Each structure stands twice: as structure tokens, then as C-alpha cells.
Short mmCIF file of C-alpha atoms in Angstrom, two decimals:
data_model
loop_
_atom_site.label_atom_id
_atom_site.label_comp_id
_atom_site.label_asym_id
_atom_site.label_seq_id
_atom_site.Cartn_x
_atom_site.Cartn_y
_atom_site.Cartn_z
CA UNK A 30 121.97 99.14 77.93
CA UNK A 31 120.97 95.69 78.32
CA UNK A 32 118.93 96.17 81.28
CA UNK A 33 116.77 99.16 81.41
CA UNK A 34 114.90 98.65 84.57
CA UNK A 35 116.91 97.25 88.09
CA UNK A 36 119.44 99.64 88.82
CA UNK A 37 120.44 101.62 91.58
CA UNK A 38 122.46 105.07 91.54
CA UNK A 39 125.55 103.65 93.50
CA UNK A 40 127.84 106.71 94.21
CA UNK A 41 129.93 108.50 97.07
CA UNK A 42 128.04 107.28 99.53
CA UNK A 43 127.70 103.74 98.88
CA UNK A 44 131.45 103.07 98.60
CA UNK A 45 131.47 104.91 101.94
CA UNK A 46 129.31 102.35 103.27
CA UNK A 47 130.92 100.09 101.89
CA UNK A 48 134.38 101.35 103.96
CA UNK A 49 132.27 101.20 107.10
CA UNK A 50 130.55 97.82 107.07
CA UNK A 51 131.64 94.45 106.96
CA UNK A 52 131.01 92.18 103.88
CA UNK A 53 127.83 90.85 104.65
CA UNK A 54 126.13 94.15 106.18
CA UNK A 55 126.92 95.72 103.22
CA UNK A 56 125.92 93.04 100.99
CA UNK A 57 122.60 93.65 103.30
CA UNK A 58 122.73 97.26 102.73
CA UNK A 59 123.24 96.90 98.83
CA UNK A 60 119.91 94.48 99.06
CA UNK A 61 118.02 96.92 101.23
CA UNK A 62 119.05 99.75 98.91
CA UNK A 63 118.04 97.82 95.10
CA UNK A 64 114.33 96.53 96.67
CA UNK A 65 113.58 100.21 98.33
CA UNK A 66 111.17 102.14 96.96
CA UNK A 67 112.73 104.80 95.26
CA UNK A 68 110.20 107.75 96.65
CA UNK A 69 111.00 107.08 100.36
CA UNK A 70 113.90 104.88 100.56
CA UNK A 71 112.16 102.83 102.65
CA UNK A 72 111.74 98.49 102.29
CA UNK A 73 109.66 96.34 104.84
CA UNK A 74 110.80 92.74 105.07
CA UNK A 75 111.00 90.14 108.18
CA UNK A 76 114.21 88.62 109.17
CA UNK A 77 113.31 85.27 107.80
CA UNK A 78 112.45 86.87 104.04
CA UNK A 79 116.05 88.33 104.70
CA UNK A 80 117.55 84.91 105.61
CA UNK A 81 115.97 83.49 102.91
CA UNK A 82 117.33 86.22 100.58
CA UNK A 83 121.23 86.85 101.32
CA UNK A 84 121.63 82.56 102.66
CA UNK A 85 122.00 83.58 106.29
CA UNK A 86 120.52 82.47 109.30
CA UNK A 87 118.97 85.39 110.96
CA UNK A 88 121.09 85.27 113.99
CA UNK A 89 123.72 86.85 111.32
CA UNK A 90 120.84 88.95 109.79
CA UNK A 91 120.38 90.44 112.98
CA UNK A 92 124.07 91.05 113.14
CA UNK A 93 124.27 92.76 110.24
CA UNK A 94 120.95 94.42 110.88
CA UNK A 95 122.63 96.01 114.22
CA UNK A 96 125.80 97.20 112.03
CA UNK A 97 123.46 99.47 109.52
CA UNK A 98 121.58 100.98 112.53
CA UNK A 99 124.44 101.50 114.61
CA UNK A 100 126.46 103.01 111.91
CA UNK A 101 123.69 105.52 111.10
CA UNK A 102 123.63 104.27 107.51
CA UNK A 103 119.60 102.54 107.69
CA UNK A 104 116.87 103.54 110.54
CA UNK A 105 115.66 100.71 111.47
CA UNK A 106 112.17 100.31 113.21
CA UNK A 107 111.72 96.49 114.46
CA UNK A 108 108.09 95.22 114.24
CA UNK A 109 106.85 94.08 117.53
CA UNK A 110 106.97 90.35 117.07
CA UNK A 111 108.42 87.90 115.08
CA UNK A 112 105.86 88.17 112.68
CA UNK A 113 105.84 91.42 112.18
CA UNK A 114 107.76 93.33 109.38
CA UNK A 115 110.90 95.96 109.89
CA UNK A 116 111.18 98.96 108.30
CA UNK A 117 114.39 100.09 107.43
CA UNK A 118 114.86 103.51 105.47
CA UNK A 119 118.14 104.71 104.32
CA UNK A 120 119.91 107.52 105.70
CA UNK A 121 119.84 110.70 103.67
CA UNK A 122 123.31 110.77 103.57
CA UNK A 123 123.34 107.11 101.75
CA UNK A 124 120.04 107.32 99.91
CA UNK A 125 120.94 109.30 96.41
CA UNK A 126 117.33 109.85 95.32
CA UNK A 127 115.35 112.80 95.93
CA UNK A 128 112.76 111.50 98.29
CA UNK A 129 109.28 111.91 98.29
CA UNK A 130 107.63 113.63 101.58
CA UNK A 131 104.02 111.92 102.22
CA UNK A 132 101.68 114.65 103.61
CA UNK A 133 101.34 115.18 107.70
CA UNK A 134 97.81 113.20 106.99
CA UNK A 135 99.06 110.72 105.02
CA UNK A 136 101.97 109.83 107.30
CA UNK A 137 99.58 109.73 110.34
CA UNK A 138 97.28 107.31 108.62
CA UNK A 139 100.79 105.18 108.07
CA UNK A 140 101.72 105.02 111.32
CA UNK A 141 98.63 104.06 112.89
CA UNK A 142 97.95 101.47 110.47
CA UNK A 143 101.66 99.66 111.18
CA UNK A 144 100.68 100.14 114.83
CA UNK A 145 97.09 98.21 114.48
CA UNK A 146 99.06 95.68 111.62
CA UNK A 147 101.61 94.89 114.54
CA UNK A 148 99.09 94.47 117.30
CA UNK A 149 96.87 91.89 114.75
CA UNK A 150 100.33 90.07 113.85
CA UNK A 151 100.72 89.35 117.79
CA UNK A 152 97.77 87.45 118.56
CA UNK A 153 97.90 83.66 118.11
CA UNK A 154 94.48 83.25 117.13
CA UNK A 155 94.75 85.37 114.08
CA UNK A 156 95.55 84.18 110.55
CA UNK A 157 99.46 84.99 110.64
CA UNK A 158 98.91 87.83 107.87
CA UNK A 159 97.72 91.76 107.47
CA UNK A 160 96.00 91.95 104.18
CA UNK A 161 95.42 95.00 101.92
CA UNK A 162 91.72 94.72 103.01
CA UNK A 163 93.19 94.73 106.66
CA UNK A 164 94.74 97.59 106.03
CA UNK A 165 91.72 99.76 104.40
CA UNK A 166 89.61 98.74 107.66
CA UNK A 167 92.26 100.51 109.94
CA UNK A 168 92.60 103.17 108.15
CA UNK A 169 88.60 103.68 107.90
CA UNK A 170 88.48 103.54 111.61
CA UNK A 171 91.26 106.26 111.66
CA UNK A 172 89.38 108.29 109.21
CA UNK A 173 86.10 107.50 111.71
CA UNK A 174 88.17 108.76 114.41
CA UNK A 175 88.97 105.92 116.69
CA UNK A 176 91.63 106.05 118.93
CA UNK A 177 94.77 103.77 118.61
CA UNK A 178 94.67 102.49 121.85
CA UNK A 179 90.84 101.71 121.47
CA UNK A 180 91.60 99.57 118.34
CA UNK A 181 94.86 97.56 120.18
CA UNK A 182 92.48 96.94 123.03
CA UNK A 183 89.72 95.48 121.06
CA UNK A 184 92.17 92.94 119.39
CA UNK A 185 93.16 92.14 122.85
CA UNK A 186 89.87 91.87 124.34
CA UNK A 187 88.63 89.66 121.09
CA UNK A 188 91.67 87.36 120.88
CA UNK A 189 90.99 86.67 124.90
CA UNK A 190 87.20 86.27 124.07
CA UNK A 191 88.19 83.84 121.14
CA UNK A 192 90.40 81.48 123.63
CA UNK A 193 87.99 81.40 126.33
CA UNK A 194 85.24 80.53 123.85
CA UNK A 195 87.49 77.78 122.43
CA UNK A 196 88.64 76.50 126.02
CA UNK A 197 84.83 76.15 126.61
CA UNK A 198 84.21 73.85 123.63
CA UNK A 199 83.85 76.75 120.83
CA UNK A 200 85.64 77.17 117.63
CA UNK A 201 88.88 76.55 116.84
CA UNK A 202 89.20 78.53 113.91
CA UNK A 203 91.36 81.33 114.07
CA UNK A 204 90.22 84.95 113.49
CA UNK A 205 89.64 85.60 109.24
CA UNK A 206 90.19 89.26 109.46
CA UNK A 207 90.63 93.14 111.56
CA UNK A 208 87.00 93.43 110.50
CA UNK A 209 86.54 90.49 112.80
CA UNK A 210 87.19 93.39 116.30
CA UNK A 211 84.46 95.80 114.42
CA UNK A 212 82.13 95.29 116.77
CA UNK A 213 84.49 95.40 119.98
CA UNK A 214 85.44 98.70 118.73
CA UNK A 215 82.42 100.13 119.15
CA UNK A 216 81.76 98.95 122.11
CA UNK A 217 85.10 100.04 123.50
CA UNK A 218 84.40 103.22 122.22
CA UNK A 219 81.04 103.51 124.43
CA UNK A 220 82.73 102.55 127.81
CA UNK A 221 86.81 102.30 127.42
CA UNK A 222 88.81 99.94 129.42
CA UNK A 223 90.65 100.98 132.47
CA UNK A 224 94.75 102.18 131.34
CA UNK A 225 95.95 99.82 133.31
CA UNK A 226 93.97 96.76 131.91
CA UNK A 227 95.88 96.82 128.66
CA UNK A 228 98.81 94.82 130.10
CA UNK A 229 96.53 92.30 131.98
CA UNK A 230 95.04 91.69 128.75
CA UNK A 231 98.49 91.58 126.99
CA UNK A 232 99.75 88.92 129.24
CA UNK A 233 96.46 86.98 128.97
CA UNK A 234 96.77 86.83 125.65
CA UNK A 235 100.16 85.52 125.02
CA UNK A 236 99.43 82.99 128.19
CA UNK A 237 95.97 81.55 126.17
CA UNK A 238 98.02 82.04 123.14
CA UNK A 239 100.91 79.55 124.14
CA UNK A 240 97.83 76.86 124.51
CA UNK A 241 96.64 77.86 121.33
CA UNK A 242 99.54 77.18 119.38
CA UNK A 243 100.29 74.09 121.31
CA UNK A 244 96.85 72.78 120.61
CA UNK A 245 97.29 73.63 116.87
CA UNK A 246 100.27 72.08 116.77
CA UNK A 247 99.48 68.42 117.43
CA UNK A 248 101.10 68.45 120.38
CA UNK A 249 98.08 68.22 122.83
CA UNK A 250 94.73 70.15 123.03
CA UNK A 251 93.71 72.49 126.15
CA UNK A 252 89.70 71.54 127.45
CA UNK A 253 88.52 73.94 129.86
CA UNK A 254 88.82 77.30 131.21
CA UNK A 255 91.56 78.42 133.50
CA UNK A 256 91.52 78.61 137.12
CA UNK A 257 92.75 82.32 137.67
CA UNK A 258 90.78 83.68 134.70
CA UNK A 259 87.37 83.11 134.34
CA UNK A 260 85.12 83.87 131.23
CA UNK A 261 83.76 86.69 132.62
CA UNK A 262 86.47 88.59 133.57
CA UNK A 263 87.50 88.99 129.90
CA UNK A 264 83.77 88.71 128.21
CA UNK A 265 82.57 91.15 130.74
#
């Protein structure tokens, strides 16, 4: 065999798929099945990386992207923004390998990490990436015991502390790191925001976060707070 390594056990099931989707979902689907890992059938990639990958735009990606999911042949869990990743994982019925089941603990710690990676990926004022590192220091605060919703609220209540401190004249550079909301954390987890605050400071953010971008852009630069938000409404 000229290549040992690379290949994917293409049976039954992927000519089945292949009867079911059109050329360039399955061409998708043949992609998604050679870079999954071969424990899980599962891949994370964006859209773009897709794009970039098959020579589509990813209007089309998202075409075919609707086709596996609504054929049943890949689950398909979007990530909450543009920049964050989608997890696809092949149907049983279409994935030949015998797959690997993570522990209840280990799955737990998976899921809440993606959930704290996709809240870090939304803000504007972040570096546009979730490193390994980022990763270890959310899943030491769910080892520690912190609530989900106490981590998402600290990166909301730091990214709306960041643009009101930059709006005032502060710094401009963005947030390095999750370790960056250590601090908030614990102070969240002394006196917790009201349930109903989370949304305020959703929308907050993605208002400041428009200005942000704009700003870093070239396009202009924001001075000054805002007339309906004051420092201290978010600083507390």
C-alpha cells in the first residue's frame, strides 16, 4: 500500500450518503468524515476554514451544511458567532468506527469549556482566539466549581468594563487571555448578578463592541462615554 496512513473505511453507508446528498454536500461529508477524529467522529472547523477547504463561498457551505443535518447524516452544533467553531459528528449510522465514549465527567468538562470558548469568541475586545491555555483555565474553574453562568457573566461584565475604560481615555488593547475575567469571577461568585442582567449586559456589549471594531478599523475612533450608560452602571 502506498499510503499507510489517510484513509477512511468508506462502506454501505457512505455510498448511501452519497445517494442522498447532492455533489457538493457529499463532497462536504467525505471531508468532514477523512479530518474526524476517529474515536468520536467528531471535527470542529468554522465556515470560512470550510470555504477555504472545498473552494466555496460559505453561503454554499452553509447549504450544504443544512443538507447533512437535515438528512440526519452529521449533528451539527453551530458555535454562537461567526467566530466560533461547529461541531459536526457523524451519525452512527454513517460513522463505521467503533466510537469512543468520554466519561460523564469528562464530557461535562467538554461542554462547559465550548460554552465559556463561545462566550470569549463573542466579545470584540478579545484577541479573536481560544488557546489551549484558555482552555485549561475553564476547565480549572469547572474543577473549582464555578458556575457556567458565573463565568459568561464575568466575560460580559469585563468586556463592558474594558470599553468604558477605553471610551474614557484607557487602553486600547484588547483582552490577552480568559485568565484576564479571574478576578471578576470571584467577585461574581461573592454577590451574583441579577438573572435578568445577563441580556442587558449582552446587548451592551455587542453595542460598545460595534465602536470597538469601528475604532480598530481605521474608520473613526469613539472619545467618551455614552449617554444611556454610564461607567458605573457596568463597573458597579
Amino acid at each position: 500500500m502506498k499510503e499507510p496512513t489517510g484513509w477512511f473505511a468508506a462502506g454501505r453507508s457512505f455510498r448511501q450518503a452519497l445517494t442522498l446528498l447532492s455533489d457538493g454536500a457529499f463532497k462536504l461529508f467525505a471531508y468532514i468524515c477523512l479530518e474526524a477524529d476517529r474515536r468520536t467522529g467528531r471535527f470542529e472547523t468554522t465556515q470560512r476554514e470550510l470555504a477555504q477547504a472545498l473552494g466555496k463561498s460559505r453561503r454554499i457551505i452553509a447549504s450544504y451544511v443544512a443538507q447533512l443535518s437535515d438528512k440526519g447524516i452529521c449533528r451539527v452544533r453551530p458555535g454562537a458567532n461567526q467566530f466560533a467553531r461547529t461541531l459536526f459528528e457523524v451519525a452512527d449510522e454513517y460513522w463505521p468506527y467503533e466510537r469512543h465514549v468520554p466519561d460523564s465527567s469528562a464530557a461535562k468538562t467538554e461542554t462547559y469549556v465550548q460554552a465559556v470558548r463561545e462566550t470569549f469568541l463573542s466579545i470584540a475586545c478579545g484577541p479573536g482566539k481560544f488557546t489551549v491555555s484558555d482552555a485549561r483555565t475553564a476547565s480549572h474553574m469547572q474543577a473549582d466549581g464555578v458556575p457556567l453562568s458565573v463565568v459568561q457573566d464575568a466575560i460580559l461584565l469585563g468586556a463592558c468594563r474594558k470599553y468604558v475604560s477605553w471610551l474614557n481615555g484607557g487602553s486600547a488593547e484588547p483582552i490577552g487571555s480568559l485568565a484576564y475575567f479571574e478576578a471578576i469571577v470571584a467577585e461574581l461568585r461573592q454577590q451574583r448578578l441579577p438573572a435578568d442582567y445577563r441580556e442587558h449586559l449582552r446587548a451592551q456589549s455587542a453595542r460598545y463592541g460595534a465602536r470597538w471594531k469601528l475604532a480598530r478599523a481605521g474608520n473613526g475612533t469613539a472619545q467618551g462615554g455614552c449617554p444611556d450608560m454610564g461607567s458605573t452602571e457596568i463597573v458597579r
